[in-house]
Short mmCIF file of C-alpha atoms in Angstrom, two decimals:
data_model
loop_
_atom_site.label_atom_id
_atom_site.label_comp_id
_atom_site.label_asym_id
_atom_site.label_seq_id
_atom_site.Cartn_x
_atom_site.Cartn_y
_atom_site.Cartn_z
CA MET X 9 -32.00 -103.55 8.72
CA LYS X 10 -31.88 -100.14 10.35
CA LYS X 11 -33.11 -97.26 8.13
CA LEU X 12 -30.98 -94.18 7.60
CA PRO X 13 -32.41 -90.85 8.86
CA LEU X 14 -33.87 -88.77 6.03
CA LYS X 15 -31.11 -86.14 6.28
CA ASP X 16 -28.35 -88.79 6.10
CA ALA X 17 -30.14 -90.49 3.20
CA LYS X 18 -30.20 -87.23 1.23
CA TYR X 19 -26.48 -86.65 1.77
CA LEU X 20 -25.76 -90.24 0.75
CA LEU X 21 -27.65 -89.64 -2.50
CA LEU X 22 -25.67 -86.46 -3.01
CA ILE X 23 -22.35 -88.27 -2.49
CA VAL X 24 -23.44 -90.98 -4.96
CA PHE X 25 -24.30 -88.26 -7.48
CA LEU X 26 -20.86 -86.70 -7.06
CA LEU X 27 -19.11 -90.06 -7.36
CA LEU X 28 -20.98 -90.87 -10.58
CA SER X 29 -20.11 -87.43 -11.97
CA SER X 30 -16.43 -87.84 -11.15
CA LEU X 31 -16.35 -91.32 -12.77
CA THR X 32 -18.04 -90.03 -15.91
CA PHE X 33 -16.23 -86.71 -16.18
CA GLY X 34 -13.11 -87.33 -14.17
CA VAL X 35 -10.95 -85.10 -16.35
CA ILE X 36 -12.33 -81.98 -14.62
CA ASP X 37 -11.31 -81.56 -11.02
CA GLU X 38 -12.70 -79.11 -8.41
CA GLU X 39 -10.29 -76.27 -9.22
CA THR X 40 -10.99 -76.53 -12.95
CA ALA X 41 -14.70 -76.43 -12.18
CA ARG X 42 -14.14 -73.23 -10.19
CA LEU X 43 -12.28 -71.77 -13.17
CA TYR X 44 -15.21 -72.49 -15.52
CA PHE X 45 -17.60 -71.12 -12.91
CA THR X 46 -15.55 -67.91 -12.73
CA GLN X 47 -15.49 -67.59 -16.52
CA ALA X 48 -19.28 -68.04 -16.54
CA LEU X 49 -19.64 -65.22 -13.98
CA LYS X 50 -17.42 -62.95 -16.05
CA SER X 51 -19.57 -63.62 -19.13
CA ILE X 52 -22.76 -62.86 -17.19
CA TYR X 53 -21.41 -59.54 -15.95
CA GLU X 54 -20.41 -58.72 -19.53
CA GLY X 55 -23.94 -59.58 -20.76
CA ASP X 56 -23.07 -62.70 -22.79
CA PHE X 57 -25.58 -65.18 -21.36
CA ALA X 58 -25.21 -67.80 -24.10
CA LYS X 59 -21.48 -68.15 -23.48
CA ALA X 60 -22.06 -68.06 -19.73
CA PHE X 61 -24.51 -70.96 -20.00
CA GLU X 62 -22.00 -73.12 -21.92
CA LEU X 63 -19.37 -72.39 -19.29
CA SER X 64 -21.74 -73.18 -16.44
CA GLN X 65 -22.45 -76.57 -18.01
CA LYS X 66 -18.72 -77.26 -18.22
CA ALA X 67 -18.35 -76.24 -14.59
CA LEU X 68 -20.84 -78.98 -13.60
CA SER X 69 -19.36 -81.64 -15.89
CA GLY X 70 -16.85 -82.92 -13.33
CA ARG X 71 -16.03 -82.84 -9.65
CA VAL X 72 -17.30 -79.91 -7.56
CA TYR X 73 -16.64 -79.14 -3.90
CA VAL X 74 -19.72 -80.33 -2.01
CA GLN X 75 -20.30 -77.01 -0.20
CA GLU X 76 -20.29 -75.16 -3.54
CA LEU X 77 -22.60 -77.53 -5.42
CA PRO X 78 -25.77 -75.48 -4.71
CA TYR X 79 -24.05 -72.40 -6.21
CA PHE X 80 -23.08 -74.24 -9.40
CA TRP X 81 -26.56 -75.73 -9.75
CA TYR X 82 -28.26 -72.41 -9.09
CA LEU X 83 -26.10 -70.57 -11.64
CA ARG X 84 -26.65 -73.12 -14.42
CA SER X 85 -30.42 -73.12 -13.86
CA ARG X 86 -30.55 -69.34 -13.76
CA LEU X 87 -28.78 -69.26 -17.12
CA ARG X 88 -31.09 -71.94 -18.51
CA ILE X 89 -34.02 -69.69 -17.68
CA ILE X 90 -32.42 -66.69 -19.40
CA ASN X 91 -31.68 -68.87 -22.44
CA ASN X 92 -35.36 -69.95 -22.64
CA GLN X 93 -35.10 -73.40 -21.08
CA VAL X 94 -37.43 -72.52 -18.22
CA ASP X 95 -39.19 -75.85 -17.76
CA LYS X 96 -35.97 -77.85 -17.86
CA ALA X 97 -34.45 -75.43 -15.30
CA LEU X 98 -37.39 -75.87 -12.98
CA GLU X 99 -37.16 -79.64 -13.29
CA GLU X 100 -33.45 -79.57 -12.42
CA LEU X 101 -34.03 -77.29 -9.49
CA LYS X 102 -36.86 -79.47 -8.18
CA ASN X 103 -34.63 -82.56 -8.36
CA PHE X 104 -31.79 -80.80 -6.59
CA THR X 105 -33.89 -79.41 -3.77
CA MET X 106 -35.15 -82.93 -3.05
CA LEU X 107 -31.58 -83.60 -1.92
CA VAL X 108 -30.44 -80.26 -0.49
CA ARG X 109 -32.47 -77.29 0.69
CA SER X 110 -31.45 -73.94 -0.77
CA ASP X 111 -33.17 -70.59 -0.08
CA ASP X 112 -31.52 -69.10 -3.16
CA ILE X 113 -32.95 -71.79 -5.41
CA ASP X 114 -36.38 -71.38 -3.78
CA ASN X 115 -36.14 -67.63 -4.45
CA LEU X 116 -35.24 -68.21 -8.11
CA ILE X 117 -38.24 -70.57 -8.51
CA ALA X 118 -40.49 -67.95 -6.87
CA LYS X 119 -39.37 -65.34 -9.42
CA VAL X 120 -40.32 -67.68 -12.28
CA ASN X 121 -43.68 -68.35 -10.71
CA TYR X 122 -44.67 -64.72 -10.14
CA PHE X 123 -43.77 -63.80 -13.70
CA ARG X 124 -45.73 -66.79 -15.03
CA LYS X 125 -48.73 -65.98 -12.81
CA LEU X 126 -48.80 -62.20 -12.69
CA ASN X 127 -51.09 -61.00 -9.89
CA LEU X 128 -52.23 -57.45 -10.65
CA SER X 129 -55.40 -57.57 -8.57
CA PRO X 130 -56.07 -54.90 -5.89
CA SER X 131 -53.81 -55.41 -2.86
CA SER X 132 -55.54 -57.08 0.05
CA THR X 133 -53.03 -55.79 2.58
CA PHE X 134 -50.79 -52.81 3.18
CA VAL X 135 -48.05 -52.45 5.81
CA MET X 136 -46.24 -49.30 6.88
CA GLY X 137 -42.96 -48.50 8.64
CA TYR X 138 -41.00 -45.41 9.61
CA VAL X 139 -37.79 -44.57 7.70
CA ASN X 140 -36.53 -41.09 8.53
CA SER X 141 -37.38 -37.40 8.91
CA LEU X 142 -35.99 -34.21 7.39
CA ASN X 143 -36.35 -30.98 9.38
CA GLY X 144 -36.56 -27.57 7.79
CA TYR X 145 -34.87 -26.01 10.81
CA VAL X 146 -31.38 -27.22 11.76
CA LYS X 147 -29.36 -25.50 14.49
CA GLY X 148 -31.37 -22.33 14.12
CA ILE X 149 -31.04 -22.17 10.33
CA GLU X 150 -34.16 -22.34 8.17
CA TYR X 151 -33.74 -24.44 5.03
CA PHE X 152 -37.40 -24.66 3.98
CA GLN X 153 -40.78 -23.44 5.18
CA THR X 154 -44.24 -24.90 4.44
CA PRO X 155 -43.23 -26.79 1.25
CA THR X 156 -46.05 -27.12 -1.29
CA SER X 157 -44.67 -29.72 -3.71
CA LEU X 158 -42.23 -32.64 -3.58
CA ALA X 159 -40.70 -34.65 -6.43
CA VAL X 160 -38.53 -37.77 -6.29
CA TYR X 161 -35.79 -39.10 -8.56
CA GLY X 162 -33.27 -41.80 -7.74
CA ASP X 163 -31.70 -41.16 -4.36
CA LYS X 164 -32.91 -37.57 -3.97
CA PHE X 165 -36.03 -35.46 -3.70
CA ALA X 166 -36.78 -31.80 -4.42
CA LEU X 167 -38.99 -29.56 -2.30
CA LEU X 168 -40.72 -26.42 -3.46
CA ASP X 169 -40.75 -23.67 -0.86
CA SER X 170 -43.07 -21.41 -2.85
CA LYS X 171 -43.43 -18.83 -0.11
CA ASN X 172 -39.69 -18.07 -0.18
CA ARG X 173 -39.23 -18.87 -3.90
CA ARG X 174 -36.63 -21.56 -3.43
CA ILE X 175 -36.13 -25.21 -4.32
CA VAL X 176 -34.42 -27.44 -1.81
CA VAL X 177 -32.87 -30.73 -2.89
CA ALA X 178 -32.21 -33.44 -0.30
CA LYS X 179 -29.96 -36.44 -0.88
CA GLN X 180 -29.56 -39.36 1.53
CA ASN X 181 -31.87 -37.37 3.84
CA ARG X 182 -29.55 -34.35 4.02
CA ILE X 183 -29.92 -30.94 2.42
CA PHE X 184 -27.85 -31.12 -0.74
CA SER X 185 -28.63 -27.77 -2.39
CA ILE X 186 -30.84 -24.69 -2.15
CA LYS X 187 -31.69 -22.67 -5.22
CA LYS X 188 -33.60 -19.40 -5.45
CA VAL X 189 -36.12 -19.02 -8.28
CA SER X 190 -37.60 -15.87 -9.75
CA LYS X 191 -41.03 -17.28 -10.66
CA ASP X 192 -44.13 -18.01 -8.59
CA LEU X 193 -44.37 -21.79 -8.78
CA LYS X 194 -46.90 -24.41 -7.75
CA GLN X 195 -45.22 -27.72 -8.57
CA VAL X 196 -41.85 -29.38 -9.17
CA PHE X 197 -41.44 -32.53 -11.28
CA PHE X 198 -38.58 -34.85 -12.31
CA ASP X 199 -38.69 -36.54 -15.71
CA ARG X 200 -37.42 -40.07 -16.42
CA ASN X 201 -33.85 -38.80 -16.92
CA GLY X 202 -33.74 -36.74 -13.73
CA GLN X 203 -34.35 -33.34 -15.33
CA LEU X 204 -36.31 -30.99 -13.06
CA TYR X 205 -39.33 -29.07 -14.39
CA LEU X 206 -41.08 -26.17 -12.70
CA LEU X 207 -44.80 -25.48 -13.07
CA GLY X 208 -46.18 -22.02 -12.54
CA GLU X 209 -49.75 -20.79 -12.57
CA LYS X 210 -49.68 -20.15 -16.33
CA ALA X 211 -46.50 -21.76 -17.73
CA LEU X 212 -44.12 -24.72 -17.58
CA TYR X 213 -40.39 -24.01 -17.16
CA ASN X 214 -37.23 -26.06 -17.17
CA GLU X 215 -34.79 -25.99 -14.27
CA SER X 216 -33.14 -22.86 -15.67
CA GLU X 217 -36.57 -21.18 -15.72
CA ALA X 218 -36.70 -21.06 -19.47
CA GLU X 219 -40.35 -21.20 -20.59
CA MET X 220 -41.37 -24.47 -22.22
CA ILE X 221 -45.19 -24.00 -22.44
CA SER X 222 -47.18 -20.82 -21.97
CA GLY X 223 -50.89 -19.98 -21.89
CA LEU X 224 -51.86 -22.51 -19.24
CA LYS X 225 -55.05 -22.01 -17.18
CA VAL X 226 -55.13 -24.20 -14.04
CA PRO X 227 -52.42 -26.79 -14.80
CA TYR X 228 -51.27 -29.82 -12.87
CA ILE X 229 -48.54 -32.29 -13.91
CA ALA X 230 -49.69 -35.91 -13.66
CA GLY X 231 -46.49 -37.68 -14.71
CA GLN X 232 -44.53 -38.93 -17.69
CA ASP X 233 -45.14 -41.96 -19.87
CA ARG X 234 -42.48 -44.30 -21.29
CA GLU X 235 -42.43 -42.45 -24.62
CA GLY X 236 -41.24 -39.41 -22.75
CA TYR X 237 -44.44 -37.31 -22.85
CA ILE X 238 -45.18 -35.19 -19.79
CA TYR X 239 -48.94 -35.10 -19.08
CA ILE X 240 -50.48 -31.83 -17.87
CA VAL X 241 -54.15 -31.66 -16.91
CA ASP X 242 -55.34 -28.11 -17.65
CA PHE X 243 -58.99 -27.10 -17.13
CA ASP X 244 -60.72 -28.54 -20.22
CA ARG X 245 -57.77 -30.18 -21.95
CA LEU X 246 -54.92 -32.61 -21.51
CA ILE X 247 -51.50 -31.55 -22.78
CA LYS X 248 -48.85 -34.11 -23.76
CA TYR X 249 -45.53 -32.27 -23.83
CA ASN X 250 -42.41 -33.83 -25.43
CA PRO X 251 -39.33 -32.27 -23.77
CA ASN X 252 -37.05 -33.69 -26.46
CA THR X 253 -38.79 -31.88 -29.34
CA ASN X 254 -40.31 -29.09 -27.22
CA LYS X 255 -43.64 -29.80 -28.93
CA SER X 256 -47.06 -30.48 -27.43
CA LEU X 257 -50.20 -32.39 -28.30
CA GLU X 258 -53.63 -31.36 -26.95
CA PHE X 259 -56.65 -33.49 -26.20
CA LYS X 260 -60.06 -32.19 -25.19
CA LEU X 261 -61.42 -33.45 -21.88
CA GLU X 262 -65.06 -34.43 -21.80
CA ARG X 263 -65.73 -31.96 -19.00
CA ILE X 264 -64.10 -28.99 -17.28
CA THR X 265 -61.81 -30.26 -14.55
CA PHE X 266 -60.13 -28.33 -11.73
CA ALA X 267 -57.40 -30.83 -10.92
CA LEU X 268 -56.45 -30.81 -7.27
CA ASP X 269 -54.10 -33.72 -7.91
CA ALA X 270 -53.21 -36.08 -10.78
CA GLU X 271 -51.21 -39.29 -11.00
CA MET X 272 -50.19 -41.85 -13.60
CA THR X 273 -49.46 -45.55 -13.84
CA VAL X 274 -48.04 -47.45 -16.80
CA ASP X 275 -51.39 -47.39 -18.61
CA LYS X 276 -53.76 -45.06 -16.75
CA LEU X 277 -54.22 -41.42 -15.79
CA TYR X 278 -55.96 -40.49 -12.54
CA VAL X 279 -57.34 -36.97 -11.93
CA LEU X 280 -58.90 -35.65 -8.71
CA ASP X 281 -61.60 -33.08 -9.62
CA ALA X 282 -62.16 -30.30 -7.07
CA LEU X 283 -65.81 -29.77 -7.98
CA SER X 284 -67.11 -33.36 -7.92
CA GLN X 285 -64.57 -34.70 -5.40
CA GLU X 286 -64.21 -37.74 -7.68
CA ILE X 287 -61.14 -39.35 -9.21
CA TYR X 288 -61.51 -39.73 -12.98
CA VAL X 289 -59.58 -42.59 -14.52
CA TYR X 290 -58.47 -42.40 -18.20
CA SER X 291 -56.73 -44.96 -20.37
CA LEU X 292 -53.42 -43.67 -21.66
CA ASP X 293 -53.72 -45.30 -25.07
CA LYS X 294 -56.99 -43.64 -26.08
CA LEU X 295 -57.30 -40.97 -23.37
CA GLN X 296 -60.89 -42.02 -22.74
CA ARG X 297 -62.47 -42.04 -19.31
CA ILE X 298 -62.87 -45.64 -18.18
CA ASP X 299 -63.75 -45.32 -14.50
CA VAL X 300 -64.79 -42.96 -11.69
CA ILE X 301 -63.54 -43.54 -8.15
CA ARG X 302 -65.63 -42.02 -5.36
CA VAL X 303 -63.77 -41.44 -2.12
CA PRO X 304 -65.89 -41.59 1.10
CA GLU X 305 -64.65 -38.28 2.44
CA LYS X 306 -63.51 -34.91 1.10
CA ILE X 307 -59.86 -34.98 0.03
CA TRP X 308 -57.50 -32.73 -1.89
CA ASN X 309 -54.51 -35.03 -2.22
CA PHE X 310 -54.11 -38.68 -3.34
CA GLU X 311 -51.57 -41.12 -4.72
CA VAL X 312 -51.71 -44.37 -6.66
CA THR X 313 -49.55 -47.51 -6.60
CA PRO X 314 -48.21 -48.96 -9.89
CA TYR X 315 -51.11 -51.41 -9.74
CA GLY X 316 -53.89 -48.86 -9.32
CA ASP X 317 -54.48 -48.97 -5.57
CA ILE X 318 -55.54 -45.54 -4.31
CA ILE X 319 -53.80 -43.91 -1.33
CA TYR X 320 -55.24 -40.71 0.10
CA LEU X 321 -54.91 -38.31 2.99
CA GLY X 322 -58.06 -38.30 5.10
CA LYS X 323 -58.83 -36.68 8.40
CA ASP X 324 -55.98 -37.67 10.75
CA LYS X 325 -55.28 -40.79 8.70
CA ILE X 326 -53.67 -42.29 5.63
CA VAL X 327 -55.92 -44.67 3.70
CA ALA X 328 -54.28 -47.25 1.42
CA GLY X 329 -56.77 -49.48 -0.35
CA LYS X 330 -59.01 -50.54 2.53
CA VAL X 331 -56.35 -50.16 5.22
CA GLU X 332 -56.20 -47.09 7.50
CA PHE X 333 -53.12 -45.73 9.30
CA GLN X 334 -53.60 -43.03 11.94
CA MET X 335 -51.55 -39.92 11.18
CA LYS X 336 -52.01 -36.42 12.54
CA ASP X 337 -50.81 -32.96 11.42
CA VAL X 338 -50.16 -34.05 7.81
CA ASN X 339 -50.80 -31.36 5.20
CA PHE X 340 -50.16 -33.37 2.06
CA ILE X 341 -48.51 -36.58 0.92
CA GLU X 342 -46.26 -37.67 -1.96
CA TYR X 343 -45.68 -41.29 -2.92
CA SER X 344 -42.82 -42.79 -4.85
CA TYR X 345 -43.55 -46.47 -4.67
CA PRO X 346 -43.09 -47.78 -2.02
CA THR X 347 -41.94 -44.67 -0.14
CA LEU X 348 -44.50 -42.30 1.36
CA PHE X 349 -43.57 -38.70 2.20
CA LEU X 350 -45.68 -36.93 4.81
CA ILE X 351 -45.32 -33.15 4.60
CA LYS X 352 -46.04 -31.42 7.91
CA TRP X 353 -46.07 -27.65 7.94
CA LYS X 354 -46.24 -27.67 11.70
CA GLY X 355 -42.56 -27.97 12.63
CA ASN X 356 -41.50 -27.99 8.94
CA ILE X 357 -40.91 -31.72 8.86
CA ILE X 358 -40.83 -34.26 6.03
CA ASP X 359 -41.50 -37.67 7.50
CA GLN X 360 -40.61 -40.68 5.34
CA TYR X 361 -42.28 -44.07 5.61
CA TRP X 362 -42.42 -47.18 3.49
CA LEU X 363 -45.98 -48.11 2.55
CA LYS X 364 -45.96 -51.54 0.97
CA ASP X 365 -48.69 -53.48 -0.80
CA ASP X 366 -48.77 -57.26 -1.34
CA LYS X 367 -46.92 -57.21 -4.70
CA PRO X 368 -43.34 -58.47 -5.02
CA ILE X 369 -40.38 -56.22 -5.85
CA PHE X 370 -37.92 -57.52 -8.43
CA VAL X 371 -34.24 -57.33 -7.40
CA ASN X 372 -31.50 -58.36 -9.82
CA ILE X 373 -27.70 -58.08 -9.63
CA ASP X 374 -26.71 -57.34 -13.22
CA SER X 375 -22.95 -56.91 -12.83
CA LEU X 376 -20.06 -56.47 -10.42
CA HIS X 377 -16.95 -54.35 -10.55
CA PHE X 378 -13.87 -54.29 -8.30
CA ASP X 379 -11.01 -51.95 -7.59
CA ASP X 380 -8.14 -52.39 -5.16
CA SER X 381 -10.32 -51.66 -2.12
CA ASN X 382 -14.01 -51.79 -3.00
CA ALA X 383 -16.59 -53.92 -4.69
CA TYR X 384 -19.48 -52.42 -6.67
CA ALA X 385 -22.76 -54.17 -7.47
CA TYR X 386 -25.05 -52.78 -10.18
CA ILE X 387 -28.58 -53.68 -9.15
CA ARG X 388 -31.97 -53.31 -10.80
CA VAL X 389 -34.83 -52.72 -8.36
CA GLU X 390 -38.10 -52.78 -10.30
CA ASP X 391 -41.82 -53.25 -10.00
CA LEU X 392 -43.69 -55.99 -11.83
CA TYR X 393 -43.93 -53.78 -14.96
CA GLY X 394 -40.18 -53.42 -15.17
CA ASP X 395 -40.12 -49.75 -14.15
CA GLU X 396 -37.30 -48.61 -11.89
CA ILE X 397 -38.05 -48.04 -8.19
CA HIS X 398 -36.65 -44.78 -6.86
CA TYR X 399 -35.59 -43.71 -3.38
CA ILE X 400 -35.16 -47.26 -2.09
CA GLY X 401 -31.61 -47.02 -0.75
CA TYR X 402 -32.76 -47.12 2.87
CA ALA X 403 -34.15 -50.66 2.33
CA LEU X 404 -31.26 -52.00 0.21
CA SER X 405 -28.48 -53.97 1.88
CA MET X 406 -25.70 -56.36 0.87
CA PHE X 407 -24.68 -59.75 2.29
CA GLU X 408 -21.61 -61.88 1.68
CA GLN X 409 -22.03 -65.55 2.56
CA ASP X 410 -25.29 -64.49 4.28
CA VAL X 411 -23.42 -62.07 6.57
CA TYR X 412 -24.38 -58.37 6.37
CA VAL X 413 -21.71 -56.03 5.00
CA PRO X 414 -21.98 -52.23 5.44
CA SER X 415 -22.40 -50.53 2.09
CA ASP X 416 -23.18 -47.20 0.46
CA ALA X 417 -26.01 -46.99 -2.09
CA TYR X 418 -26.30 -44.44 -4.88
CA ILE X 419 -27.76 -44.30 -8.39
CA GLU X 420 -26.20 -44.36 -11.84
CA GLN X 421 -27.61 -44.19 -15.35
CA ARG X 422 -26.29 -47.02 -17.55
CA GLU X 423 -26.99 -48.13 -21.07
CA SER X 424 -30.17 -50.16 -21.36
CA LYS X 425 -30.32 -53.52 -23.14
CA ASN X 426 -33.18 -53.23 -25.63
CA ILE X 427 -34.58 -55.62 -28.23
CA LEU X 428 -37.02 -55.04 -31.10
CA LEU X 429 -39.45 -57.98 -31.67
CA ASN X 430 -41.80 -58.60 -34.57
CA THR X 431 -43.65 -61.32 -32.65
CA CYS X 432 -43.89 -62.65 -29.09
CA ILE X 433 -41.06 -65.11 -28.39
CA ASN X 434 -39.73 -66.65 -25.19
CA GLU X 435 -41.07 -65.99 -21.69
CA LEU X 436 -41.30 -62.78 -19.68
CA VAL X 437 -38.92 -64.13 -17.01
CA ASN X 438 -36.17 -64.59 -19.68
CA TYR X 439 -36.13 -60.88 -20.40
CA ARG X 440 -36.51 -59.76 -16.79
CA LEU X 441 -33.55 -61.85 -15.54
CA ALA X 442 -31.45 -60.68 -18.49
CA GLY X 443 -32.44 -57.03 -17.95
CA THR X 444 -33.74 -56.63 -21.50
CA ARG X 445 -36.46 -54.15 -22.45
CA VAL X 446 -38.76 -55.33 -25.24
CA PHE X 447 -39.98 -53.05 -28.03
CA GLY X 448 -42.02 -53.83 -31.12
CA LYS X 449 -45.05 -56.02 -31.74
CA CYS X 450 -45.40 -57.94 -28.50
CA SER X 451 -47.38 -55.67 -26.22
CA ILE X 452 -47.44 -58.01 -23.22
CA LEU X 453 -43.64 -58.34 -23.14
CA SER X 454 -43.19 -54.61 -23.76
CA LYS X 455 -45.56 -53.68 -20.96
CA PHE X 456 -43.87 -55.90 -18.35
CA THR X 457 -40.20 -55.24 -19.25
CA GLY X 458 -40.29 -51.43 -19.16
CA GLY X 459 -40.45 -51.24 -22.96
CA LEU X 460 -42.96 -49.95 -25.54
CA SER X 461 -45.11 -51.38 -28.34
CA VAL X 462 -43.43 -49.17 -30.94
CA GLN X 463 -41.09 -49.84 -33.85
CA THR X 464 -38.53 -47.22 -32.87
CA ILE X 465 -36.64 -47.19 -29.60
CA GLN X 466 -36.82 -43.69 -28.13
CA ASP X 467 -33.76 -41.87 -26.88
CA THR X 468 -35.41 -41.64 -23.47
CA MET X 469 -35.33 -45.45 -23.24
CA LYS X 470 -31.67 -45.94 -24.16
CA SER X 471 -30.52 -45.74 -20.55
CA ARG X 472 -31.87 -47.06 -17.28
CA LEU X 473 -31.42 -46.31 -13.61
CA TYR X 474 -29.30 -48.65 -11.54
CA TRP X 475 -28.72 -48.79 -7.83
CA VAL X 476 -25.04 -49.13 -7.12
CA THR X 477 -23.84 -50.50 -3.80
CA ARG X 478 -20.23 -50.06 -2.75
CA TRP X 479 -18.53 -51.92 0.06
CA THR X 480 -15.01 -52.89 1.15
CA TYR X 481 -14.45 -56.53 0.35
CA LEU X 482 -12.39 -58.86 2.53
CA LYS X 483 -8.70 -59.06 1.65
CA PRO X 484 -7.07 -61.39 0.98
CA VAL X 485 -10.08 -62.83 -0.79
CA PRO X 486 -10.79 -66.34 0.54
CA PRO X 487 -10.42 -69.23 -1.92
CA GLY X 488 -13.52 -70.59 -3.52
CA VAL X 489 -16.90 -69.12 -4.43
CA ILE X 490 -18.27 -66.21 -2.42
CA LYS X 491 -22.04 -65.80 -2.39
CA LEU X 492 -23.32 -62.24 -2.71
CA SER X 493 -26.93 -61.19 -2.01
CA ALA X 494 -28.68 -57.86 -2.53
CA LYS X 495 -31.81 -57.53 -0.36
CA VAL X 496 -34.65 -55.04 -0.25
CA ALA X 497 -36.49 -55.57 3.04
CA PHE X 498 -39.61 -54.20 4.72
CA LYS X 499 -39.79 -56.17 7.97
CA GLU X 500 -41.16 -59.59 6.99
CA GLN X 501 -41.26 -58.73 3.27
CA VAL X 502 -37.83 -59.50 1.83
CA TYR X 503 -36.96 -59.44 -1.87
CA TYR X 504 -33.47 -60.36 -3.01
CA ASP X 505 -31.12 -61.67 -5.63
CA THR X 506 -28.04 -63.89 -5.37
CA MET X 507 -24.90 -63.89 -7.44
CA PHE X 508 -21.24 -64.76 -6.81
CA TYR X 509 -17.64 -63.73 -7.19
CA THR X 510 -14.25 -65.38 -6.77
CA ASN X 511 -10.67 -64.26 -6.28
CA LEU X 512 -10.04 -65.37 -9.86
CA LEU X 513 -12.81 -63.07 -11.07
CA ILE X 514 -11.39 -60.03 -9.22
CA ASN X 515 -7.92 -60.69 -10.70
CA ALA X 516 -9.36 -61.11 -14.21
CA MET X 517 -11.45 -57.92 -13.99
CA ASN X 518 -8.63 -55.83 -12.54
CA SER X 519 -6.19 -57.11 -15.20
CA ALA X 520 -8.66 -56.20 -17.94
CA SER X 521 -9.07 -52.71 -16.47
CA GLU X 522 -5.32 -52.18 -16.30
CA GLY X 523 -5.01 -53.28 -19.92
CA LYS X 524 -7.35 -50.56 -21.20
#
């Protein structure tokens, strides 16, 4: 007897599976299955994952069009994971991929695996690629000259032109606004909500130049923690300033420190001391020094990845971890993971590169919205800790049925889904796929969902930053299920998420909008 080729054998098994399903659950035909699938999608985009899971099970309880079966299977398993049935979901996916290969299912399994086996070790590799440049001179007009500070938020960055007392804001790599200031400033800084702060030699000001803190000595802003405190290293002390209450807490440093630069991660503070040329590392919880990093050459500017890898500007080079990239005429750098800004006073140029470590980026399509012409996807782009990644629009693209569709990308603040726990329950991947921040008495879940180990949810954590992509969808909308993918790509490194929509979903959403 002649054996069937492996590919034909797999499809025969798939056909047998479908026949058995139709015999057992013959009451549900393909179009009814699509209707349940659409209702499941609508529940997902409304945030009701329990209802969505029930509907996804109904969608698979009868006949399904063969070409859409991977979509149905993927959606049900994704919802199983969110509803804390991770092992069963993995078993289902493994069984299905024995019959049919699916990149989307493989990607979903990979997400489960990297949240189950968090790798926070120092990065073994870094790769770098050019993005764009912004010139201070355009058609004979000077917009900025020798900028001395750069701050990033969302899809924009602010430059401090201290010589000319002006702040230049660029959006989508174009000059968006220029504002004159009356103070002598040394640093600009965006907080978690996009409010701009201005640091002078002796005081901290808000964007309107109202004084927030006075009596500073040699200050430098390191960053802001999740509670909302802005950290300022100042000579022999560390100041934690709460912009919501306009109150400060002070902590004595163990030694006088002239901070050339300072940075923060989710749990550490890094300070470059001018005198010793060492980077002091402090824990944020106790503000105790826990490490000293010695750089092999004299530097005055450094950055740090979310995972503690040091990036610094050396002589004609950028050093990331143990990897060197040759770069000339760079005066200082600014890093908003994974985007590196190279400030070059010669020519007044801001070069932008991506500088990527070996850690994955989490991409998740939380919801979709449609109007008569356009589709809108609300996307979370986060690091492993659950913190939003800013200024990533250049790497974000959309695909329908695996075909690229031109889209615009911008940011929007939306309400955050938060939960208060008294104990650790469920898995990390449940909360990350659902987009839920954890607060309360489970520090590991709080740390890796963008939350806090506190009993009260702060006002600063009640919203979160989303990337919104807008594109013109095909009309009339084809029948059936349309696969939608959001991808963040850096050459060979591609991170993405897959969701779906149907013509029925668009009609239901537009009808609901008209009814309001």
